[in-house]
mmCIF file of C-alpha atoms in Angstrom:
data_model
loop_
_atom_site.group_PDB
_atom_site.id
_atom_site.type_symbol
_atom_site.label_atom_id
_atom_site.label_comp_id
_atom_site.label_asym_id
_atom_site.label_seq_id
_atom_site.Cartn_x
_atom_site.Cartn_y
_atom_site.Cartn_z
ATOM 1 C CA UNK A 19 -61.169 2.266 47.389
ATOM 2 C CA UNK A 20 -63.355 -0.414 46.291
ATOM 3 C CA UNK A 21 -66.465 1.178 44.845
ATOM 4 C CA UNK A 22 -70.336 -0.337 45.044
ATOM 5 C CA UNK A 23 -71.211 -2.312 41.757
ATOM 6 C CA UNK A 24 -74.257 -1.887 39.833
ATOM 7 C CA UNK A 25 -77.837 -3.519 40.298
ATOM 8 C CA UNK A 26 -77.991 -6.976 40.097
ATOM 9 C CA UNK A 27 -77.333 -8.400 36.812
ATOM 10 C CA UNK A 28 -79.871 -10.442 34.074
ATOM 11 C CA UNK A 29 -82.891 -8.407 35.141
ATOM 12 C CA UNK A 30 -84.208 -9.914 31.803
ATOM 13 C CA UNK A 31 -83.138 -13.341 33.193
ATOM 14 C CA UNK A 32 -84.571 -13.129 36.584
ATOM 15 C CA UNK A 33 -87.902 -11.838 35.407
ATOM 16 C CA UNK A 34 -87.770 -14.567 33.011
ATOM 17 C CA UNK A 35 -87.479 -16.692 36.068
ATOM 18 C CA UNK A 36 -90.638 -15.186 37.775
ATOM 19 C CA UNK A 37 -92.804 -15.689 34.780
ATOM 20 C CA UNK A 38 -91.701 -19.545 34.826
ATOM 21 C CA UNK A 39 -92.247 -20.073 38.451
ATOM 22 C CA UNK A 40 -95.274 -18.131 38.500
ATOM 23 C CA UNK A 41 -96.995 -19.663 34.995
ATOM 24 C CA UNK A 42 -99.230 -16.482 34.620
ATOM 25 C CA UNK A 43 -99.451 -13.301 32.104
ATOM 26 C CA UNK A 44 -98.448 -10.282 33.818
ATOM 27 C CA UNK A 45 -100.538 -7.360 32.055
ATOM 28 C CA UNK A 46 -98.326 -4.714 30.436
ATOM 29 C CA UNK A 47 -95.040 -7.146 30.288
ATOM 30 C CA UNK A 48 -93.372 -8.984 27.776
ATOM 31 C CA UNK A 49 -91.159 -11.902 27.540
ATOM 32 C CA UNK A 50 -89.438 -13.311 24.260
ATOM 33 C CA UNK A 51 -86.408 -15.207 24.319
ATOM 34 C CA UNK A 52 -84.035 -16.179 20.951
ATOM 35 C CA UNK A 53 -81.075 -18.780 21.023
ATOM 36 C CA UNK A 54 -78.698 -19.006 18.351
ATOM 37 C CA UNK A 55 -77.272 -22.426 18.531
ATOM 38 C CA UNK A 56 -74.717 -22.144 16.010
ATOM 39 C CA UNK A 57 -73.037 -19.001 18.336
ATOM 40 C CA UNK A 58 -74.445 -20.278 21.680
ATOM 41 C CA UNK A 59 -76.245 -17.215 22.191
ATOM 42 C CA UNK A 60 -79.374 -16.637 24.110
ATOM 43 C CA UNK A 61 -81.140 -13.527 24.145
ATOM 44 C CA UNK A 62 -84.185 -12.867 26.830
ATOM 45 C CA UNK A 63 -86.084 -9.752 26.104
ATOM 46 C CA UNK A 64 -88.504 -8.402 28.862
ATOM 47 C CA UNK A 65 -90.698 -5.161 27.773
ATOM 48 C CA UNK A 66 -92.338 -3.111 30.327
ATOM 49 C CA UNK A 67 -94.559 -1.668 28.815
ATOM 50 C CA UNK A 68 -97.557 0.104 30.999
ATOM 51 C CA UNK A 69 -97.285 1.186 34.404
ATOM 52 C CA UNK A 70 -99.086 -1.443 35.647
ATOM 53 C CA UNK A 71 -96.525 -3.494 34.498
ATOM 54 C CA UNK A 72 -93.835 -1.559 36.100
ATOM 55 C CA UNK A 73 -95.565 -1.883 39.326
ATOM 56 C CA UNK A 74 -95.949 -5.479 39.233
ATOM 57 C CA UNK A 75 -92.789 -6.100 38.715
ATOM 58 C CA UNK A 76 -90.990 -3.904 40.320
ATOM 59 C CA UNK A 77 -88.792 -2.394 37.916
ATOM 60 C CA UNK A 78 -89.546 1.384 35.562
ATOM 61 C CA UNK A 79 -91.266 1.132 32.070
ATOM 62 C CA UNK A 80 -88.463 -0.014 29.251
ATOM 63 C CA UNK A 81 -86.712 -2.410 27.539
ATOM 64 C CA UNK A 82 -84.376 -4.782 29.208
ATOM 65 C CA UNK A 83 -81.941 -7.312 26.909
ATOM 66 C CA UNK A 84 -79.751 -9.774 28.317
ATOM 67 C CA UNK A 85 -77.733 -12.040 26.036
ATOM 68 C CA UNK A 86 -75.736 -14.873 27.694
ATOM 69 C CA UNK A 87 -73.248 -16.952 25.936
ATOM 70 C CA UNK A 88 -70.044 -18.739 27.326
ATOM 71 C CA UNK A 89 -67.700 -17.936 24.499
ATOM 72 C CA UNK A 90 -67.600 -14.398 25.883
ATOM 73 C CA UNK A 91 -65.322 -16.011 28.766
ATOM 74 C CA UNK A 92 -63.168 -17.151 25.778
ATOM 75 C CA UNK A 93 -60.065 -16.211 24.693
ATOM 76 C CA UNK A 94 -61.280 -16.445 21.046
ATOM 77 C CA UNK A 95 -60.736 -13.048 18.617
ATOM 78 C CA UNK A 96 -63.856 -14.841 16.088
ATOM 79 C CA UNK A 97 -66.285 -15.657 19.350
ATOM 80 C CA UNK A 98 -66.071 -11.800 20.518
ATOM 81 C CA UNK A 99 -66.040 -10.164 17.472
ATOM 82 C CA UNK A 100 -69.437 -12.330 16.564
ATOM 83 C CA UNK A 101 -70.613 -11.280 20.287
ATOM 84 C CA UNK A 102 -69.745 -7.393 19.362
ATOM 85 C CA UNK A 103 -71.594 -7.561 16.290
ATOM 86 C CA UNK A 104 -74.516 -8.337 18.376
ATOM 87 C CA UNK A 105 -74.490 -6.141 20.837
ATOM 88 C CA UNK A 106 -73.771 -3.878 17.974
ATOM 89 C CA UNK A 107 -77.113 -4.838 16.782
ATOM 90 C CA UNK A 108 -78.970 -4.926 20.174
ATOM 91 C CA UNK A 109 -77.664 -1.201 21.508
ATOM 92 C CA UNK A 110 -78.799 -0.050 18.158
ATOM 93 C CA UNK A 111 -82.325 -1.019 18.866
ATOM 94 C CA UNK A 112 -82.153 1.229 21.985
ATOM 95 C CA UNK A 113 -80.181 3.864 20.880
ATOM 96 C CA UNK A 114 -83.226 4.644 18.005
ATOM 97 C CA UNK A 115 -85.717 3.434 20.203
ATOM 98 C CA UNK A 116 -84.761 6.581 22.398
ATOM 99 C CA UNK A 117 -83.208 8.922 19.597
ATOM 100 C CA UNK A 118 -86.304 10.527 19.109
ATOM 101 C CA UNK A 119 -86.568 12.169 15.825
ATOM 102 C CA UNK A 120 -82.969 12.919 15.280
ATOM 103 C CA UNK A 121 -81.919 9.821 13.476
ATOM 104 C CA UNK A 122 -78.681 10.672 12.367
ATOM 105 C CA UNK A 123 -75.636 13.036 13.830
ATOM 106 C CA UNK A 124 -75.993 12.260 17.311
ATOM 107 C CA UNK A 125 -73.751 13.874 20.602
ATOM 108 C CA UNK A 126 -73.562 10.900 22.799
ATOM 109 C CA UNK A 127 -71.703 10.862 26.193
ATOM 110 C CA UNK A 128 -69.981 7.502 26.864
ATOM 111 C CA UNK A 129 -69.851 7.382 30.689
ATOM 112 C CA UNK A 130 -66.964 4.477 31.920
ATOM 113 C CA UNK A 131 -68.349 3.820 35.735
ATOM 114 C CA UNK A 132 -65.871 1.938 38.210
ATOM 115 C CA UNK A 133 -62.690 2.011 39.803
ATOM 116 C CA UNK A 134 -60.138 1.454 37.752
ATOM 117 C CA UNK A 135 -57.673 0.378 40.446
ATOM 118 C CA UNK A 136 -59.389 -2.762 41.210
ATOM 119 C CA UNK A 137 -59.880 -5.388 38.479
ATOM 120 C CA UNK A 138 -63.621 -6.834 38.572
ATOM 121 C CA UNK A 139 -64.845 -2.986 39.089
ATOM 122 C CA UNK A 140 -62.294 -1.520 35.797
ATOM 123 C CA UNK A 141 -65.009 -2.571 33.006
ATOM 124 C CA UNK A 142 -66.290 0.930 32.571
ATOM 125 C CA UNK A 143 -63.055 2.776 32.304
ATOM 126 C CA UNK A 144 -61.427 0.403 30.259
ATOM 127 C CA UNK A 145 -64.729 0.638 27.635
ATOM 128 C CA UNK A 146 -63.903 4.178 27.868
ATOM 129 C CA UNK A 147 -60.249 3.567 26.666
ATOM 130 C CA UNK A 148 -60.831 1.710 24.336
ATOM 131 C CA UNK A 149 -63.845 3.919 22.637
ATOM 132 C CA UNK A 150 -63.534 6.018 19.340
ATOM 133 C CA UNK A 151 -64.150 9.442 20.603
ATOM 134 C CA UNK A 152 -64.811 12.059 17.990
ATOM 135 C CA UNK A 153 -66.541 15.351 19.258
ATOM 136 C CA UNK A 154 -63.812 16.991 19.691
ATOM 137 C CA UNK A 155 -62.545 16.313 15.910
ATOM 138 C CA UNK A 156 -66.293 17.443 14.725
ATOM 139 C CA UNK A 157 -66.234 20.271 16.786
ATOM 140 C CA UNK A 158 -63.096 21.647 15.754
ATOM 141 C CA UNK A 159 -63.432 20.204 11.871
ATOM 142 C CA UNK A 160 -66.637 19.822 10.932
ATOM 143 C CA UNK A 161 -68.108 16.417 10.271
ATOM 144 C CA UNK A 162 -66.256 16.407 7.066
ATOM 145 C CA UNK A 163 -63.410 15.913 8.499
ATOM 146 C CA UNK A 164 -64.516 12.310 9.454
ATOM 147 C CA UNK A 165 -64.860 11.623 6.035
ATOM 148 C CA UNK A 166 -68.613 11.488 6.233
ATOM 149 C CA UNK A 167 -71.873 12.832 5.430
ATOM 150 C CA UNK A 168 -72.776 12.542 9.044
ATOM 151 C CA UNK A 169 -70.966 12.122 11.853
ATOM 152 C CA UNK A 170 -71.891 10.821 15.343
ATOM 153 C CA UNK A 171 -70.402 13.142 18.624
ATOM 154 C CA UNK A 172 -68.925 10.247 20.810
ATOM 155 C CA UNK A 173 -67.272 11.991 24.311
ATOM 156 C CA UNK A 174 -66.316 9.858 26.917
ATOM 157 C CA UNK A 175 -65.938 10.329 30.720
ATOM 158 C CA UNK A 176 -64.431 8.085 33.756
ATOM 159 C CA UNK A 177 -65.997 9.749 36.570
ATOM 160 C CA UNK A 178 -64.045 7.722 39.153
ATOM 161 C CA UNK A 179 -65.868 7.017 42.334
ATOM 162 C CA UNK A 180 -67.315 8.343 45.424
ATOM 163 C CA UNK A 181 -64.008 7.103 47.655
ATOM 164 C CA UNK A 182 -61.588 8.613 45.224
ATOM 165 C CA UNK A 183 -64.000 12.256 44.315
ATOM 166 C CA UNK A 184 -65.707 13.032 47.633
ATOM 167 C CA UNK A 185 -68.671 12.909 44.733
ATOM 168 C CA UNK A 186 -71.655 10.799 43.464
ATOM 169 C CA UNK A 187 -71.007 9.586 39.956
ATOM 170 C CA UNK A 188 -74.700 11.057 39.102
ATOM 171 C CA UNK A 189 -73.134 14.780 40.364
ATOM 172 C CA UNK A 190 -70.282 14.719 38.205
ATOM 173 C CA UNK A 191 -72.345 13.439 34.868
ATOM 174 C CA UNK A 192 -75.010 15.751 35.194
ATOM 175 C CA UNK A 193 -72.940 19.020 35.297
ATOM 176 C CA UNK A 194 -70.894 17.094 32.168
ATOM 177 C CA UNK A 195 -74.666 16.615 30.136
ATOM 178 C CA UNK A 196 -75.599 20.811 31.404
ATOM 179 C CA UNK A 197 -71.983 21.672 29.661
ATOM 180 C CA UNK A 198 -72.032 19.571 26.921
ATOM 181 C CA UNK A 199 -75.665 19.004 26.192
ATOM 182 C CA UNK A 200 -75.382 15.548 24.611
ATOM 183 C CA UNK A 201 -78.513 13.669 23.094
ATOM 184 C CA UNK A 202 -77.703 10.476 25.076
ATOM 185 C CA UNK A 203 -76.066 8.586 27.551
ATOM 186 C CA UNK A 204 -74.408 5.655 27.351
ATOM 187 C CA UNK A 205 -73.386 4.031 30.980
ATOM 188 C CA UNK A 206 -71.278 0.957 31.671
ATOM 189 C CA UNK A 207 -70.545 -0.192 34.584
ATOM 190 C CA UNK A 208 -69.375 -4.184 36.396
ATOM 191 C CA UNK A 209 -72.419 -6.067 38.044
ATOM 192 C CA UNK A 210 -73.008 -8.153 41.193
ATOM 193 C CA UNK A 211 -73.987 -11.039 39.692
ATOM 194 C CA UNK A 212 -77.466 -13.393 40.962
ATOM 195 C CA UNK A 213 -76.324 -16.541 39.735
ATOM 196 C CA UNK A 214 -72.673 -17.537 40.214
ATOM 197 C CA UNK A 215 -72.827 -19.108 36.712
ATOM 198 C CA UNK A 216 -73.417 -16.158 34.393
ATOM 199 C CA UNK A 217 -69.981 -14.391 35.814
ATOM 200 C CA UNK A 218 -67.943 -13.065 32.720
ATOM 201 C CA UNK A 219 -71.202 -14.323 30.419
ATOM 202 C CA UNK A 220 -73.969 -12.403 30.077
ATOM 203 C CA UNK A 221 -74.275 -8.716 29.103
ATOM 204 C CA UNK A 222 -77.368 -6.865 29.880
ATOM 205 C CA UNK A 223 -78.546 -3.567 28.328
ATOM 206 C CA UNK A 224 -81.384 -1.407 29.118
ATOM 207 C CA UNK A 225 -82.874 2.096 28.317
ATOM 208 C CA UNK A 226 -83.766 2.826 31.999
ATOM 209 C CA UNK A 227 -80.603 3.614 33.374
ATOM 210 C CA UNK A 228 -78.126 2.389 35.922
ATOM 211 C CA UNK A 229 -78.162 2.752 39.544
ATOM 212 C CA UNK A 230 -74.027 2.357 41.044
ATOM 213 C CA UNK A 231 -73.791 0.531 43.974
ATOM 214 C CA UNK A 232 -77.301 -0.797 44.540
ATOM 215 C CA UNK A 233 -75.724 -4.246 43.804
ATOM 216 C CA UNK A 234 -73.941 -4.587 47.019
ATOM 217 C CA UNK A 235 -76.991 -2.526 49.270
ATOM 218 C CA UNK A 236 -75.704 0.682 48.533
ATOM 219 C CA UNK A 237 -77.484 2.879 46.707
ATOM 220 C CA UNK A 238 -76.352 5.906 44.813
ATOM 221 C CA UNK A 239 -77.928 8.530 42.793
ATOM 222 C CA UNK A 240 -78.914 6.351 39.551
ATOM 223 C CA UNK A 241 -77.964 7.690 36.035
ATOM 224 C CA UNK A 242 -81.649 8.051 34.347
ATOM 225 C CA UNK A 243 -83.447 10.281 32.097
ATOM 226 C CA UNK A 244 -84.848 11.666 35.359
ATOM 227 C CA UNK A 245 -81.620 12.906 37.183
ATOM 228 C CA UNK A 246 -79.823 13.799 33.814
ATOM 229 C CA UNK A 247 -82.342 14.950 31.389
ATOM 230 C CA UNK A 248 -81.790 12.984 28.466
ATOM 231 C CA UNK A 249 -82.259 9.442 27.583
ATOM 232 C CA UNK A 250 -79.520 7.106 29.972
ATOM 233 C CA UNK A 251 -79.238 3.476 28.120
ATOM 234 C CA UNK A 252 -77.055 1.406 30.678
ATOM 235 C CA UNK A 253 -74.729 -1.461 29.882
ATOM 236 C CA UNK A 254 -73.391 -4.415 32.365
ATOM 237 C CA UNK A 255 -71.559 -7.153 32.860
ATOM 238 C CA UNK A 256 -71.568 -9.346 36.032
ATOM 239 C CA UNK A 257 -67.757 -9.520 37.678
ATOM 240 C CA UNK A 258 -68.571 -10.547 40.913
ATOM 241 C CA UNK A 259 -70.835 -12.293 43.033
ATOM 242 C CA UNK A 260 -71.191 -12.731 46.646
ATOM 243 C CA UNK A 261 -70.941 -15.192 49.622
ATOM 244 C CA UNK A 262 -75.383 -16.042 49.882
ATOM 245 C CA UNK A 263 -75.418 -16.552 46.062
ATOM 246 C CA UNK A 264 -72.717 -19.111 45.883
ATOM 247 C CA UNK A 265 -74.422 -21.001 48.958
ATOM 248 C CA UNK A 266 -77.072 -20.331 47.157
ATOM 249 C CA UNK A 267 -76.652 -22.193 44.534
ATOM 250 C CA UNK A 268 -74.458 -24.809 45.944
ATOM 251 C CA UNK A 269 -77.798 -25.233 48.203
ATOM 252 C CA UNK A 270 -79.762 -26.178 44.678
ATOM 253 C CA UNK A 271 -77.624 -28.759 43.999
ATOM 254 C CA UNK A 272 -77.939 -30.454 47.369
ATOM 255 C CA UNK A 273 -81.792 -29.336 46.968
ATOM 256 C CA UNK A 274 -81.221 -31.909 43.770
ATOM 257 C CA UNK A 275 -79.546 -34.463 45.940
ATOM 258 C CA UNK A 276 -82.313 -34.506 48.440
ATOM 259 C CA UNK A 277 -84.778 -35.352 46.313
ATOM 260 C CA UNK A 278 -83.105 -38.234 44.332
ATOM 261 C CA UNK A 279 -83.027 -40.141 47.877
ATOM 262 C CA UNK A 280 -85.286 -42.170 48.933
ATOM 263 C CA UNK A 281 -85.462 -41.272 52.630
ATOM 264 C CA UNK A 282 -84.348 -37.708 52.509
ATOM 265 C CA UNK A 283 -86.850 -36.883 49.581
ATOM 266 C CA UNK A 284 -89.256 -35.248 51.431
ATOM 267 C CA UNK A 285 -86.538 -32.615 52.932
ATOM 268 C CA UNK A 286 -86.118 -31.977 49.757
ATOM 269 C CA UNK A 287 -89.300 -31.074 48.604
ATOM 270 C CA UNK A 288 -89.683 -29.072 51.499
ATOM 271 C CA UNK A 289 -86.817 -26.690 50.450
ATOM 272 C CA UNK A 290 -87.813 -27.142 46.937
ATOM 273 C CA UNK A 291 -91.480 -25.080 48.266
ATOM 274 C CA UNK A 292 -89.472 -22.030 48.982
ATOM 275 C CA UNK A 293 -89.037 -19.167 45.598
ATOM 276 C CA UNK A 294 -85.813 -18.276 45.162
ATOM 277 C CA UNK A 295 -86.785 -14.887 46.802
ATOM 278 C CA UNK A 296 -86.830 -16.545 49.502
ATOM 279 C CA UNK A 297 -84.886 -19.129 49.893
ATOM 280 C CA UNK A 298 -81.688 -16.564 48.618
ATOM 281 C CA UNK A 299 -82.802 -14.576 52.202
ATOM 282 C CA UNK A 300 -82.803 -17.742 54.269
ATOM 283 C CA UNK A 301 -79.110 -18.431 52.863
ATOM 284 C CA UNK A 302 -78.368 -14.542 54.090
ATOM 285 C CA UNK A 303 -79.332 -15.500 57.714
ATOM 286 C CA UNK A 304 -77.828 -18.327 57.321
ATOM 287 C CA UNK A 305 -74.361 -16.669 56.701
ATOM 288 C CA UNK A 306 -74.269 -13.506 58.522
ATOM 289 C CA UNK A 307 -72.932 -11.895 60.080
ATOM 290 C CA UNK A 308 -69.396 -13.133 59.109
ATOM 291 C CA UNK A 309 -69.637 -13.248 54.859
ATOM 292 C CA UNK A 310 -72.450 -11.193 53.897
ATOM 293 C CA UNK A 311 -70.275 -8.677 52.961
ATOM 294 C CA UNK A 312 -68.137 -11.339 51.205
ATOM 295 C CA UNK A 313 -67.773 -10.808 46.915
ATOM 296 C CA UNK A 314 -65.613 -13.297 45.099
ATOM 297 C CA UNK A 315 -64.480 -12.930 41.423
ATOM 298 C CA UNK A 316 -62.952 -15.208 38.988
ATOM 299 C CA UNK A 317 -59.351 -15.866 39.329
ATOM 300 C CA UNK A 318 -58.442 -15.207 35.557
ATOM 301 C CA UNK A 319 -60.768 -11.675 36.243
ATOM 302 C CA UNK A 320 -57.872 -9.536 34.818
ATOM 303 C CA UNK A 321 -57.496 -11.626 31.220
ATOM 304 C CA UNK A 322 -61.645 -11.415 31.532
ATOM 305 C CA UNK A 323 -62.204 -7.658 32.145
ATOM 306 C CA UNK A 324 -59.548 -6.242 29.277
ATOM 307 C CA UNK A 325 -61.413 -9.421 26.863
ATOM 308 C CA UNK A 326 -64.881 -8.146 27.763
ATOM 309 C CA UNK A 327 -64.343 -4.643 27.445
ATOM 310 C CA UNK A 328 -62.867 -4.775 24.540
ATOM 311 C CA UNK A 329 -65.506 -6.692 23.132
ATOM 312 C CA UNK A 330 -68.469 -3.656 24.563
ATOM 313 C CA UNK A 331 -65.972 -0.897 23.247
ATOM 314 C CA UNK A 332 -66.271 -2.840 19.509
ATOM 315 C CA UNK A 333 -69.595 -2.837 19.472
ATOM 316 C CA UNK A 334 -69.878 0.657 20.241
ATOM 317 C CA UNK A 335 -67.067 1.954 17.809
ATOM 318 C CA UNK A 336 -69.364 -0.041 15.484
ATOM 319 C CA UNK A 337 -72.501 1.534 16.050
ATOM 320 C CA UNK A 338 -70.852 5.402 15.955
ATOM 321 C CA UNK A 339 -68.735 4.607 13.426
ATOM 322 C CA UNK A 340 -71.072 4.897 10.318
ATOM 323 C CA UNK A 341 -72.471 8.244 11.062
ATOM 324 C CA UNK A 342 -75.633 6.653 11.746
ATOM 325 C CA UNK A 343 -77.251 4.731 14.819
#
């Protein structure tokens, strides 16, 4: 029953990565990065803005946040509620961004992806339990009920997975957005993480969307403004990672070690030549055919996922809450 997770996290991250191995301006793209020391929060921004930019690197026109921080693997009520508040702050930017005109009032359709029977892929559906959902109070009420001048529709769906429906999440959200025509669409879902250190750490968001399962080399239907009609702003955090990215980066570290001897220096720098692109494929080879299907998650995963989403469901009740975006 254990479902495909998400596209690789800390796109922002990793294209951060290509513009510092590369040292050159990529037309159409751009990188900022902020670092609040006093919250140990860093926050990479990469715009895509032309199509020439999309092409070069790889990925559609929009705007893709990642902010990293290890207090969001802590058990600390004052570290996540500073980290919601943020996020808060950050979704907000797409949410108007992609709003259009209506700037106040909005339906928005919360969709929780995963499987909620196993722990690293139960993110999503715990988000969605957690969530403040109110369309059905405005709908039968009136926004006045809320207590408000305006009042945001929040609905929220756990579509399950493909395993447990005989359907693709994609199917069962887009006959959900035809029903219940929201404005938006909010998807969260776990990640397969590139980098075994930014498990449980970093949360990315983006307004293009969120393709299940193409983190593991299976790709589904992707949640987008193309397959549902209306603007899809995705949500992730990495809760796994797999066997050729630990090697991975266990082989950096002996990369390292190379290099600081004197007679093995020059294997080093050999190894050092290849990009991570790939040096991450020669690792693949190197382990298949036995543990390339291999994920591993955190021992303390179940404390993690119910801290986490809790902490994406806040900033979300936060946004909504207000009446405004």
């Amino acid at each position: 029953m254990l479902r495909n997770y998400s596209v690789r996290t800390d796109l922002a991250l990793e294209e951060k990565e290509r513009f510092e191995s590369d040292d050159v301006e990529i037309q159409g793209v751009v990188l900022e990065e902020d670092y609040d020391e006093e919250q140990e929060l860093r926050v990479t921004r990469v715009e895509i803005r032309t199509e020439n930019g999309a092409k070069a690197m790889g990925k559609p026109v929009g705007t893709y946040l990642t902010l990293e921080t290890p207090n969001l693997a802590l058990p600390d009520d004052e570290s996540h509620m500073n980290i919601a508040a943020r996020l808060c702050e950050y979704i907000r930017e797409l949410v108007r961004k992609n709003a259009g005109e209506k700037e106040h009032d909005l339906s928005v359709l919360v969709v929780g992806l995963g499987n909620r029977e196993v722990t690293p892929d139960a993110l999503g559906p715990y988000v969605a339990d957690h969530l403040s959902v109110t369309r059905h109070i405005v709908k039968e009420y009136g926004k006045y009920a809320m207590g408000l001048e305006h009042a945001n529709m929040i609905s929220a769906i756990v579509p399950g997975v493909m395993g447990q429906t005989g359907m693709e999440s994609t199917e069962i959200v887009r006959g959900i957005v035809k029903e219940t025509h929201p404005d938006m669409v909010i998807a969260v879902d776990a990640l397969a993480a590139r980098n075994s250190k930014r498990l449980n750490r970093t949360v990315q968001i983006a307004d293009t969307g969120i393709h299940p399962g193409s983190g593991i080399g299976n790709n589904r239907s992707g949640l987008t403004q193309e397959s549902l009609g209306v603007p899809v702003i995705g949500i992730g955090v990495p809760t796994v990672v797999d066997a050729a990215t630990i090697v991975n980066d266990t082989m950096e570290n002996f990369i390292a070690a190379l290099e600081s001897s004197d007679s093995l220096k020059g294997v080093g720098e050999v190894l050092r030549s290849y990009n991570a692109g790939e040096k991450y494929e020669f690792v693949k080879e190197l382990i298949a055919p036995h543990l390339n299907g291999m994920f591993v998650t955190p021992k303390d995963v179940d404390e993690m996922i119910h801290q986490i989403s809790h902490t994406i469901s806040e900033a979300l009740n936060m946004l909504f809450a207000a009446g405004n975006p």
